[in-house]
Coordinates of N, CA, C and O in Angstrom, one line a residue:
E1 N -185.1 150.2 176.9 CA -185.6 149.1 176.0 C -184.9 149.0 174.7 O -184.4 148.0 174.3
T2 N -184.7 150.2 174.1 CA -184.0 150.2 172.8 C -182.5 149.7 172.9 O -182.0 149.0 172.1
K3 N -181.9 150.1 174.0 CA -180.5 149.7 174.3 C -180.4 148.2 174.4 O -179.5 147.6 173.9
L4 N -181.3 147.6 175.2 CA -181.3 146.2 175.3 C -181.5 145.4 174.0 O -180.8 144.5 173.7
N5 N -182.4 146.0 173.2 CA -182.6 145.4 171.8 C -181.4 145.4 171.0 O -181.0 144.5 170.3
N6 N -180.7 146.6 171.1 CA -179.5 146.8 170.3 C -178.4 145.8 170.8 O -177.6 145.3 170.0
D7 N -178.3 145.6 172.1 CA -177.3 144.7 172.6 C -177.6 143.3 172.2 O -176.6 142.6 171.8
V8 N -178.8 142.9 172.2 CA -179.2 141.5 171.8 C -178.8 141.3 170.3 O -178.2 140.3 169.9
K9 N -179.2 142.3 169.5 CA -178.9 142.3 168.0 C -177.4 142.3 167.8 O -177.0 141.5 166.9
Q10 N -176.7 143.1 168.5 CA -175.2 143.1 168.3 C -174.5 141.8 168.6 O -173.6 141.4 167.9
T11 N -174.9 141.2 169.8 CA -174.3 139.9 170.1 C -174.6 138.9 169.1 O -173.8 138.0 168.8
M12 N -175.8 138.9 168.5 CA -176.2 138.0 167.5 C -175.4 138.2 166.3 O -174.8 137.2 165.7
K13 N -175.2 139.4 165.8 CA -174.4 139.7 164.6 C -173.0 139.3 164.8 O -172.3 138.9 163.9
T14 N -172.4 139.6 166.0 CA -171.1 139.2 166.3 C -170.9 137.7 166.2 O -169.9 137.2 165.7
A15 N -171.8 136.9 166.7 CA -171.7 135.5 166.7 C -171.8 135.0 165.2 O -171.1 134.1 164.8
I16 N -172.6 135.7 164.4 CA -172.7 135.3 163.0 C -171.3 135.6 162.3 O -170.9 134.8 161.5
K17 N -170.7 136.7 162.6 CA -169.5 137.1 161.9 C -168.4 136.1 162.3 O -167.5 135.8 161.5
K18 N -168.4 135.6 163.6 CA -167.4 134.7 164.0 C -167.5 133.4 163.2 O -166.5 132.8 162.9
V19 N -168.7 133.0 162.9 CA -168.9 131.8 162.1 C -168.4 132.0 160.7 O -167.7 131.1 160.2
E20 N -168.6 133.1 160.1 CA -168.2 133.4 158.8 C -166.7 133.4 158.7 O -166.2 133.0 157.6
K21 N -166.0 133.9 159.7 CA -164.5 134.0 159.6 C -163.8 132.8 160.1 O -162.6 132.6 159.9
A22 N -164.5 131.8 160.7 CA -163.8 130.7 161.4 C -163.5 129.6 160.3 O -164.0 129.6 159.2
S23 N -162.5 128.8 160.7 CA -162.2 127.6 159.9 C -163.3 126.6 160.0 O -164.2 126.7 160.8
K24 N -163.3 125.5 159.2 CA -164.4 124.6 159.2 C -164.6 123.9 160.5 O -165.8 123.8 161.0
E25 N -163.6 123.5 161.2 CA -163.7 122.8 162.5 C -164.3 123.8 163.5 O -165.2 123.4 164.3
D26 N -163.8 125.0 163.6 CA -164.3 126.0 164.5 C -165.8 126.4 164.2 O -166.6 126.6 165.1
A27 N -166.0 126.5 162.9 CA -167.4 127.0 162.5 C -168.5 126.1 162.9 O -169.6 126.5 163.2
E28 N -168.2 124.8 162.9 CA -169.2 123.8 163.2 C -169.6 123.9 164.7 O -170.8 123.7 165.0
S29 N -168.7 124.3 165.6 CA -169.1 124.5 167.0 C -169.6 125.9 167.2 O -170.6 126.1 168.0
L30 N -169.1 126.9 166.5 CA -169.6 128.3 166.6 C -171.0 128.5 166.1 O -171.7 129.3 166.6
V31 N -171.4 127.6 165.1 CA -172.7 127.8 164.6 C -173.8 127.5 165.6 O -174.9 128.1 165.6
L32 N -173.5 126.6 166.5 CA -174.5 126.3 167.6 C -174.7 127.5 168.5 O -175.8 127.8 168.9
A33 N -173.6 128.2 168.8 CA -173.7 129.4 169.7 C -174.4 130.5 168.9 O -175.3 131.2 169.5
A34 N -174.1 130.6 167.6 CA -174.8 131.6 166.8 C -176.3 131.4 166.7 O -177.1 132.3 166.8
N35 N -176.7 130.1 166.5 CA -178.1 129.7 166.4 C -178.8 130.1 167.7 O -179.9 130.5 167.7
K36 N -178.1 129.8 168.8 CA -178.7 130.2 170.1 C -179.0 131.7 170.2 O -180.0 132.1 170.7
R37 N -178.0 132.5 169.8 CA -178.1 133.9 169.9 C -179.3 134.4 169.0 O -180.0 135.3 169.3
I38 N -179.4 133.8 167.8 CA -180.4 134.1 166.9 C -181.8 133.8 167.5 O -182.7 134.6 167.4
D39 N -181.9 132.6 168.1 CA -183.2 132.2 168.8 C -183.5 133.2 169.9 O -184.7 133.5 170.1
I40 N -182.5 133.6 170.7 CA -182.8 134.6 171.7 C -183.3 135.9 171.2 O -184.3 136.4 171.7
A41 N -182.7 136.4 170.1 CA -183.1 137.6 169.5 C -184.6 137.5 169.0 O -185.4 138.4 169.1
A42 N -184.9 136.3 168.4 CA -186.3 136.2 167.9 C -187.3 136.0 169.0 O -188.4 136.6 169.0
S43 N -186.9 135.4 170.1 CA -187.8 135.2 171.2 C -188.1 136.5 171.9 O -189.2 136.7 172.5
K44 N -187.1 137.4 171.9 CA -187.3 138.8 172.5 C -188.0 139.7 171.6 O -188.3 140.9 171.9
G45 N -188.3 139.3 170.3 CA -189.0 140.2 169.4 C -188.1 141.1 168.7 O -188.6 142.1 168.0
V46 N -186.8 141.0 168.8 CA -185.8 141.9 168.1 C -185.8 141.6 166.6 O -185.7 142.5 165.8
I47 N -185.9 140.3 166.2 CA -186.1 140.0 164.8 C -187.3 139.1 164.7 O -187.7 138.5 165.7
K48 N -187.8 139.0 163.5 CA -189.0 138.2 163.2 C -188.6 136.8 163.0 O -187.5 136.5 162.7
A49 N -189.6 135.9 163.0 CA -189.4 134.5 162.8 C -188.8 134.1 161.5 O -187.9 133.3 161.4
N50 N -189.3 134.8 160.4 CA -188.7 134.5 159.1 C -187.3 134.9 159.0 O -186.5 134.3 158.3
T51 N -187.0 136.1 159.6 CA -185.6 136.5 159.6 C -184.7 135.6 160.4 O -183.6 135.3 159.9
R52 N -185.2 135.0 161.5 CA -184.5 134.0 162.2 C -184.1 132.8 161.4 O -183.0 132.4 161.3
D53 N -185.1 132.3 160.7 CA -185.0 131.2 159.8 C -184.0 131.4 158.7 O -183.2 130.6 158.3
R54 N -184.0 132.7 158.1 CA -183.1 133.0 157.0 C -181.7 133.1 157.5 O -180.8 132.5 156.9
Y55 N -181.5 133.7 158.7 CA -180.1 133.7 159.2 C -179.6 132.3 159.5 O -178.4 132.0 159.2
K56 N -180.4 131.5 160.1 CA -179.9 130.1 160.4 C -179.6 129.3 159.1 O -178.6 128.6 159.0
T57 N -180.4 129.5 158.1 CA -180.2 128.8 156.8 C -178.9 129.3 156.2 O -178.1 128.5 155.7
R58 N -178.7 130.6 156.2 CA -177.4 131.1 155.6 C -176.2 130.6 156.3 O -175.2 130.3 155.7
L59 N -176.3 130.5 157.7 CA -175.2 130.0 158.4 C -174.9 128.6 158.1 O -173.7 128.2 157.9
Q60 N -175.9 127.8 157.9 CA -175.7 126.4 157.5 C -175.0 126.2 156.2 O -174.2 125.4 156.0
K61 N -175.4 127.1 155.2 CA -174.8 127.1 153.9 C -173.4 127.5 154.0 O -172.5 126.9 153.3
I62 N -173.0 128.4 154.8 CA -171.6 128.8 155.0 C -170.8 127.7 155.5 O -169.7 127.4 155.1
V63 N -171.3 127.0 156.6 CA -170.6 125.9 157.2 C -170.4 124.8 156.2 O -169.3 124.2 156.1
K64 N -171.4 124.5 155.4 CA -171.3 123.4 154.5 C -170.3 123.7 153.4 O -169.7 122.8 152.8
S65 N -170.2 124.9 153.0 CA -169.3 125.3 151.9 C -167.9 125.4 152.3 O -167.0 125.4 151.4
K66 N -167.6 125.3 153.5 CA -166.2 125.4 154.0 C -165.5 124.1 153.9 O -166.0 123.1 153.8

């Protein structure tokens, strides 16, 4: 159980890091994949709903600022 949760959380964080490091064009497409990973983590109970919303908002701000 814990290993599965860690795997879900790690794939989510990896997707977020890819968005942060990407160029503007790449970031716009990668943010969709990252949002999907964030939603999966929230639906499995790995992160809470407010945390999900906070991660998504921060990603949008990063993409807009590029």
